[in-house]
PDB file of C-alpha atoms in Angstrom:
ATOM      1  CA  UNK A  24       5.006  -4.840  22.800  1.00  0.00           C
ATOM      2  CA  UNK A  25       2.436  -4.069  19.474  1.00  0.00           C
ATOM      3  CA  UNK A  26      -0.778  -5.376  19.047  1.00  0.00           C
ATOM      4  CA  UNK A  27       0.494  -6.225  15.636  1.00  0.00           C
ATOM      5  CA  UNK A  28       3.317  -5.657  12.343  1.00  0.00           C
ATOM      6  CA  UNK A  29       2.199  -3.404   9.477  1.00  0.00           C
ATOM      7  CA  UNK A  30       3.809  -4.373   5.980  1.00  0.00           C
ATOM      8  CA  UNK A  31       3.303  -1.534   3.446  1.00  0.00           C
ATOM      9  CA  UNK A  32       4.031  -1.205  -0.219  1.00  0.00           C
ATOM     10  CA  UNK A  33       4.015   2.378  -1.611  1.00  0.00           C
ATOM     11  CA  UNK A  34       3.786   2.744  -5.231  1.00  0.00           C
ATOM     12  CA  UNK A  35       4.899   5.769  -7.399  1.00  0.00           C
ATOM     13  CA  UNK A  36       1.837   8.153  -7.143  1.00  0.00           C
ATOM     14  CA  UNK A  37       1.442  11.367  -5.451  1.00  0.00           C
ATOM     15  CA  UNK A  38       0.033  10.477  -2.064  1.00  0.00           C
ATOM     16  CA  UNK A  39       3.296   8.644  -1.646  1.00  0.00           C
ATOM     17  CA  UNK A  40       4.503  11.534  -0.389  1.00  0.00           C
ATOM     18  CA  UNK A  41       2.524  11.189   2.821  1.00  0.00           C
ATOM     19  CA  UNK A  42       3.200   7.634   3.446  1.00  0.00           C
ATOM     20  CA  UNK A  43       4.535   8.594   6.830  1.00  0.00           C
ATOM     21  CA  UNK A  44       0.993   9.190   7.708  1.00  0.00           C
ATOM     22  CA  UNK A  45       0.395   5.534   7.960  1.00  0.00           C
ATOM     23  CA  UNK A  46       3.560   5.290   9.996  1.00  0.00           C
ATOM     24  CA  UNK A  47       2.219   7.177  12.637  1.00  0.00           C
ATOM     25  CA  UNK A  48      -1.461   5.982  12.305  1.00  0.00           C
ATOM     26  CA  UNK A  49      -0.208   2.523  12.891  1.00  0.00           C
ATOM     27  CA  UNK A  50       1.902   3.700  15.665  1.00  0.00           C
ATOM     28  CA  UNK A  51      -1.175   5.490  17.292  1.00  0.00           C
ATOM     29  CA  UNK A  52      -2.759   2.004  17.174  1.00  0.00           C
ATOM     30  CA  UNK A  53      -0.057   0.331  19.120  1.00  0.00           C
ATOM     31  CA  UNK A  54       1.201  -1.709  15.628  1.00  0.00           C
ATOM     32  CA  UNK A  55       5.020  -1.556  14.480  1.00  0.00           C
ATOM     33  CA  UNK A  56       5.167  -0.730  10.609  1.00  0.00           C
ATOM     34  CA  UNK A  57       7.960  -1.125   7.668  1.00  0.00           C
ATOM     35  CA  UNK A  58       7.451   0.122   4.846  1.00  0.00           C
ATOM     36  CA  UNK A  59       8.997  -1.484   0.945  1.00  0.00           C
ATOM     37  CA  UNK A  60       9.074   0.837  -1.732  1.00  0.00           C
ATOM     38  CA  UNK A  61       8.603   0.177  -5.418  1.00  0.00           C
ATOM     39  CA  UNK A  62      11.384   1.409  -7.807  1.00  0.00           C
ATOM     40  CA  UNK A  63       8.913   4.126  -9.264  1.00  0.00           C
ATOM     41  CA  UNK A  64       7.506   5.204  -5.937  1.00  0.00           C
ATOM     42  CA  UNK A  65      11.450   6.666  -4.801  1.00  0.00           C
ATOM     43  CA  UNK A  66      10.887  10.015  -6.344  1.00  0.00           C
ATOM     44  CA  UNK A  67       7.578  10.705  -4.082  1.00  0.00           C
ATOM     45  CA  UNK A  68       8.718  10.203  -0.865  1.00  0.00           C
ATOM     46  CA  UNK A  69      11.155  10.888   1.637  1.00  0.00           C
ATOM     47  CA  UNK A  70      12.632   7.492   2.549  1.00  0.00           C
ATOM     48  CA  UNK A  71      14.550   9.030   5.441  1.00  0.00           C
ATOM     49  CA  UNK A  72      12.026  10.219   7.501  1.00  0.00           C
ATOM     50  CA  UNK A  73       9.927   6.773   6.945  1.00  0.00           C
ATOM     51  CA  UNK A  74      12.684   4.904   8.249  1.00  0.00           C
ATOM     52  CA  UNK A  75      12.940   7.493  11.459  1.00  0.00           C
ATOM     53  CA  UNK A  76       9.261   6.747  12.289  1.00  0.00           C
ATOM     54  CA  UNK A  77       9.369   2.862  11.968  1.00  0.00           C
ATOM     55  CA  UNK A  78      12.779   2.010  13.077  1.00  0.00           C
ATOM     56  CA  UNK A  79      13.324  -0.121  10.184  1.00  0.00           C
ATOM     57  CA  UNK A  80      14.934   0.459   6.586  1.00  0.00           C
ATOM     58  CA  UNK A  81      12.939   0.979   3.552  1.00  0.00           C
ATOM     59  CA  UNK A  82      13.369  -2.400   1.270  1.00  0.00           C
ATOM     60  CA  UNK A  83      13.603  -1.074  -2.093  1.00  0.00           C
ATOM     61  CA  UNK A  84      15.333  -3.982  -3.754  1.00  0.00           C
ATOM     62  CA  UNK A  85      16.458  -7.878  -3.389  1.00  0.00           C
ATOM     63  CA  UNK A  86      19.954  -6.358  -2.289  1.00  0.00           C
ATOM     64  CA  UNK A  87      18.748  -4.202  -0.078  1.00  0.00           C
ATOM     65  CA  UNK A  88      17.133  -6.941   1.764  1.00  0.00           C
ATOM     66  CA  UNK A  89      20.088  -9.291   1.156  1.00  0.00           C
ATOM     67  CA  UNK A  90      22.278  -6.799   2.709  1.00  0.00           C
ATOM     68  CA  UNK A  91      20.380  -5.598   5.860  1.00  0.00           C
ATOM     69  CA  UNK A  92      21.034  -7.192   9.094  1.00  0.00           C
ATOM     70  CA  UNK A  93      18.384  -6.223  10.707  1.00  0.00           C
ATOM     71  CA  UNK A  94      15.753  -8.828  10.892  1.00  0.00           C
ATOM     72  CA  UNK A  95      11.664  -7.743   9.788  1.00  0.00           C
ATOM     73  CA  UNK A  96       8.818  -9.238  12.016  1.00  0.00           C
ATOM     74  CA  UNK A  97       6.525 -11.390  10.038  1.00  0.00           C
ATOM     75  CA  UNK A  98       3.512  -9.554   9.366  1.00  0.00           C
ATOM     76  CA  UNK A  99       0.203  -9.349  10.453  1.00  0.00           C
ATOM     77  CA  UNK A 100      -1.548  -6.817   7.852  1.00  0.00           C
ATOM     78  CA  UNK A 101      -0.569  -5.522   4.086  1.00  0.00           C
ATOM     79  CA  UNK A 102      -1.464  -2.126   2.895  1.00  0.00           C
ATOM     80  CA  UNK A 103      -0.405  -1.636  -0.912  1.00  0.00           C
ATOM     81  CA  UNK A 104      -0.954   2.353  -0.735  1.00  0.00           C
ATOM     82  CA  UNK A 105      -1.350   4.170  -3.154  1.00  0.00           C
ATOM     83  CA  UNK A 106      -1.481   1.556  -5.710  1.00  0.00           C
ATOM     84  CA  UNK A 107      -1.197   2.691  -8.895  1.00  0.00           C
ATOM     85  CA  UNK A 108      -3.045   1.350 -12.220  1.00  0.00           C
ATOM     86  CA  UNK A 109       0.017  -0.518 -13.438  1.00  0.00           C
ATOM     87  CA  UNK A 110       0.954  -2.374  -9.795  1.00  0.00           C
ATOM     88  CA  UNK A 111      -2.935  -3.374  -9.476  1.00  0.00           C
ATOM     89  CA  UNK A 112      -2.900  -4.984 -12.608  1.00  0.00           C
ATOM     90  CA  UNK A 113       0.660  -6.706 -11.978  1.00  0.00           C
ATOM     91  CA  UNK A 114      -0.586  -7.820  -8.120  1.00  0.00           C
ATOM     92  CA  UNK A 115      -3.981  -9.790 -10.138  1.00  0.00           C
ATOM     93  CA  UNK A 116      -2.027 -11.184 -12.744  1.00  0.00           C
ATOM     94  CA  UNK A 117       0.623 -12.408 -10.494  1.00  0.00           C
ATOM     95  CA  UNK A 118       3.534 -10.373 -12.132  1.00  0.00           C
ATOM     96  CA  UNK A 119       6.146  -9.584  -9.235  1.00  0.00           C
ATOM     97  CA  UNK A 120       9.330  -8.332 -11.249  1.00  0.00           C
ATOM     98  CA  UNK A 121      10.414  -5.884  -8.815  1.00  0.00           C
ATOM     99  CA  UNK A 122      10.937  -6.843  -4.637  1.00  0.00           C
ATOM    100  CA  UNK A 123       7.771  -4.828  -3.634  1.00  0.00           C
ATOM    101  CA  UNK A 124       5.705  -6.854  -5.862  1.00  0.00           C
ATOM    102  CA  UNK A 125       7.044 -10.230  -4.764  1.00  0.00           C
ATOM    103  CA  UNK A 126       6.715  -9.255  -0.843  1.00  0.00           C
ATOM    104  CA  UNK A 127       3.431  -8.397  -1.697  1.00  0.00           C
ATOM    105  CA  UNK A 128       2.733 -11.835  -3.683  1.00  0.00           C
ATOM    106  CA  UNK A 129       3.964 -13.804  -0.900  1.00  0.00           C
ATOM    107  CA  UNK A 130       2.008 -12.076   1.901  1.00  0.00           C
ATOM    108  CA  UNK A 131      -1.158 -12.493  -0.163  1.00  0.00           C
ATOM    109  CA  UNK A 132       0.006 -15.896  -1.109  1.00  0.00           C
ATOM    110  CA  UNK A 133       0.334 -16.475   3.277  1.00  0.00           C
ATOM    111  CA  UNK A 134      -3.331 -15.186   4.040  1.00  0.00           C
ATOM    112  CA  UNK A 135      -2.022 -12.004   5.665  1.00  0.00           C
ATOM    113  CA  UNK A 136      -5.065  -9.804   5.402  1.00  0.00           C
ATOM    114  CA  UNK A 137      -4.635  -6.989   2.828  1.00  0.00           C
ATOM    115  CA  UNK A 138      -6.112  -3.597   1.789  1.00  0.00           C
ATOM    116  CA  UNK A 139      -5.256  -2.173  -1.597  1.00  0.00           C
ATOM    117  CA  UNK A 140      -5.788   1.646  -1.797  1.00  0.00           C
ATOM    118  CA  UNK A 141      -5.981   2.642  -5.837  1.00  0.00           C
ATOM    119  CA  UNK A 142      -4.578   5.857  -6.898  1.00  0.00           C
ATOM    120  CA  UNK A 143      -6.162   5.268  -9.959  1.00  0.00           C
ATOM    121  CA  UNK A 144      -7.711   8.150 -12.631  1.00  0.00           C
ATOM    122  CA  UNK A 145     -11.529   7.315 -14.351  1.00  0.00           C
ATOM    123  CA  UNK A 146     -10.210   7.012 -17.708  1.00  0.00           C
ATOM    124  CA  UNK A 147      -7.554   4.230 -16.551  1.00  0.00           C
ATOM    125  CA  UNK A 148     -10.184   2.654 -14.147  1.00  0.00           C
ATOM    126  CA  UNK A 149     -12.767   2.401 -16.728  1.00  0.00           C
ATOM    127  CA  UNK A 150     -10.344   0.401 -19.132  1.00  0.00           C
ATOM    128  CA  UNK A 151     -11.419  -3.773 -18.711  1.00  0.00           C
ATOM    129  CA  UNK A 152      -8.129  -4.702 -17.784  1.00  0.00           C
ATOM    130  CA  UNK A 153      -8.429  -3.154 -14.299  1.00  0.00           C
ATOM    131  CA  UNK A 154     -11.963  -3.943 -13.531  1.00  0.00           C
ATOM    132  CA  UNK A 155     -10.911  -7.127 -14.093  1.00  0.00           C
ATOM    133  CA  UNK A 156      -7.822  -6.740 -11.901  1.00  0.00           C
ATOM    134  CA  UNK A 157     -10.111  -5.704  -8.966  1.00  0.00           C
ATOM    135  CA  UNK A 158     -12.843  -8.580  -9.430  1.00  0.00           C
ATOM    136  CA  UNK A 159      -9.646 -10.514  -9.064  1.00  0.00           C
ATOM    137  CA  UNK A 160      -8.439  -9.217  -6.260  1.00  0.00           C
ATOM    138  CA  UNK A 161     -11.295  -9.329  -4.535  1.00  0.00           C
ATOM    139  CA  UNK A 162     -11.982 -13.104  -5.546  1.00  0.00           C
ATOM    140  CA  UNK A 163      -9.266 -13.769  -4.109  1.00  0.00           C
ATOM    141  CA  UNK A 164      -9.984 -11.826  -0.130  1.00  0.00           C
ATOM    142  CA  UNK A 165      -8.204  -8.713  -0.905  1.00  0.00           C
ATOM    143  CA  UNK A 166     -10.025  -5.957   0.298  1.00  0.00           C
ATOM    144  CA  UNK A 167      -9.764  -3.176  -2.214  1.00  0.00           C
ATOM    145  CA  UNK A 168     -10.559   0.535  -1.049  1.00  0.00           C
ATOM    146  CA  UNK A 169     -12.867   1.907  -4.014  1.00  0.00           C
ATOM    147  CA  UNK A 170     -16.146   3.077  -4.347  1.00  0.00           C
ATOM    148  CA  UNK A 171     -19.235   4.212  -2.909  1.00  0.00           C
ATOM    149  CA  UNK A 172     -18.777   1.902   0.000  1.00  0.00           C
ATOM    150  CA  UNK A 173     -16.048   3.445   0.664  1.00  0.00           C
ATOM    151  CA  UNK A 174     -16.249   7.212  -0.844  1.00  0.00           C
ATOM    152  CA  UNK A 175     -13.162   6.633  -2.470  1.00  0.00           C
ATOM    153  CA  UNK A 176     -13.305   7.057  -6.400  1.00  0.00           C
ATOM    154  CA  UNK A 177     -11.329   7.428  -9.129  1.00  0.00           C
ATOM    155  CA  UNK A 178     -10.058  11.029  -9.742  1.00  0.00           C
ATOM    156  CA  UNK A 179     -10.407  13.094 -12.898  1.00  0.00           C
ATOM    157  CA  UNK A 180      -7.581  12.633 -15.192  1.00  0.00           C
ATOM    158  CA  UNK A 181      -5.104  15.535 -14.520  1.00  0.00           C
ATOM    159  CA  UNK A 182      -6.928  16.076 -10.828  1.00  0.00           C
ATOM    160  CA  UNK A 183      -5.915  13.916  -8.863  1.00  0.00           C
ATOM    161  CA  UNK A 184      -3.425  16.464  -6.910  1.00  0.00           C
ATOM    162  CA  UNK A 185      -7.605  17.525  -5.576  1.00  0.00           C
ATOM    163  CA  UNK A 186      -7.769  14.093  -4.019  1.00  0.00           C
ATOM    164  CA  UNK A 187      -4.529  14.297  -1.570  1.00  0.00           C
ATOM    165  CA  UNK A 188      -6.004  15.842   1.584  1.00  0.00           C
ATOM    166  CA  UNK A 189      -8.568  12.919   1.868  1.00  0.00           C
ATOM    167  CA  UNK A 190      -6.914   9.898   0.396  1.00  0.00           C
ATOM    168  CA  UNK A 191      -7.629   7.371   2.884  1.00  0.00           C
ATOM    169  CA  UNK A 192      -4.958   6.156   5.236  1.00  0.00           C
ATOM    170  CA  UNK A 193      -7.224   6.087   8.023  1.00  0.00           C
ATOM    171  CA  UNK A 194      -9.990   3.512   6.760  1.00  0.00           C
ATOM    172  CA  UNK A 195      -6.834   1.633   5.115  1.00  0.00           C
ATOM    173  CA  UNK A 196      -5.422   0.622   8.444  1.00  0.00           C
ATOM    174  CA  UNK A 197      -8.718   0.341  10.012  1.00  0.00           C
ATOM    175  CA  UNK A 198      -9.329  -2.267   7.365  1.00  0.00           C
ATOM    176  CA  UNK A 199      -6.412  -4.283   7.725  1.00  0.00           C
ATOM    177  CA  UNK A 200      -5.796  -4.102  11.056  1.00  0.00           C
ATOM    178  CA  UNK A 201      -9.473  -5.467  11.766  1.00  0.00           C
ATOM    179  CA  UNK A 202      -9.276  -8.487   9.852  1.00  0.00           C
ATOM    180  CA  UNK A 203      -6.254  -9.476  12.143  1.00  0.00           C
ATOM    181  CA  UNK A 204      -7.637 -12.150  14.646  1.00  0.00           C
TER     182      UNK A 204
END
């Protein structure tokens, strides 16, 4: 028995590739995890070893999902980790044109509690669109993993490789998992 079901959506940025972290994290707390994968996030991590730590298949697409036979418990927390510029503008503006996006949009359009972790250089998070993606997000009860709060900033353009060892699975889960009731 778990205390709880994980949903997360990885996104095509570098700290993809240690995904699996939050696999085992959640696992540590007693929570069973899947993971869906945007099309763009394929090439950073090994899908393989993701599905040998939750049990369950990456979803990477509408067919994949059509054709699996194994059934997905409904969950209880979303991490969207890392999220890059382009999928936290598409998740405010309601854009889901790929299946990670829509699973997304319908768990935030069911209430299930979700952190957003941005993977996100300064020169992309200083543009208006995406401050006005994460005022929008957070209007809406999304809690969103930047800043001072958090110690979790934007990275330098051409950096962000710097920011890997401390990207912040930990306080993710710890969010979501806490605003389960």
């Amino acid at each position: 028995m778990t205390d709880g079901h994980l949903q997360i959506v990885v996104c095509g940025a570098a700290p993809a590739a240690d995904a699996t972290k939050l696999l085992r994290l959640a696992q540590e707390r007693n929570w069973s995890a899947a993971v869906t994968a945007t099309p763009a996030s394929l090439d950073f991590f090994d899908l393989a070893l993701a599905e040998e730590i939750s049990g369950r298949p990456v979803k990477t697409s509408y067919q994949a999902t059509i054709s699996n036979s194994r059934a997905t418990a409904a969950a209880d927390a979303l991490i969207i980790a890392p999220a890059t510029f382009n999928t936290i503008n598409k998740i405010a503006a309601g854009i889901a044109d790929n299946y990670a996006l829509a699973s997304a949009a319908e768990l935030i359009g069911r209430g299930v509690p979700t952190v957003i972790v941005p993977f996100v250089n300064s020169a992309l998070a200083r543009r208006p669109p995406f401050g006005n993606s994460i005022a929008a997000l957070q209007a809406e009860g999304i809690r969103v993993l930047t800043g001072p709060i958090y110690g979790w900033e934007p990275h330098v353009p051409g950096r962000g490789a710097e920011r890997l060892p401390t990207f912040p699975w930990a306080e993710a889960l710890r969010l979501a998992t806490d605003q389960v009731v």
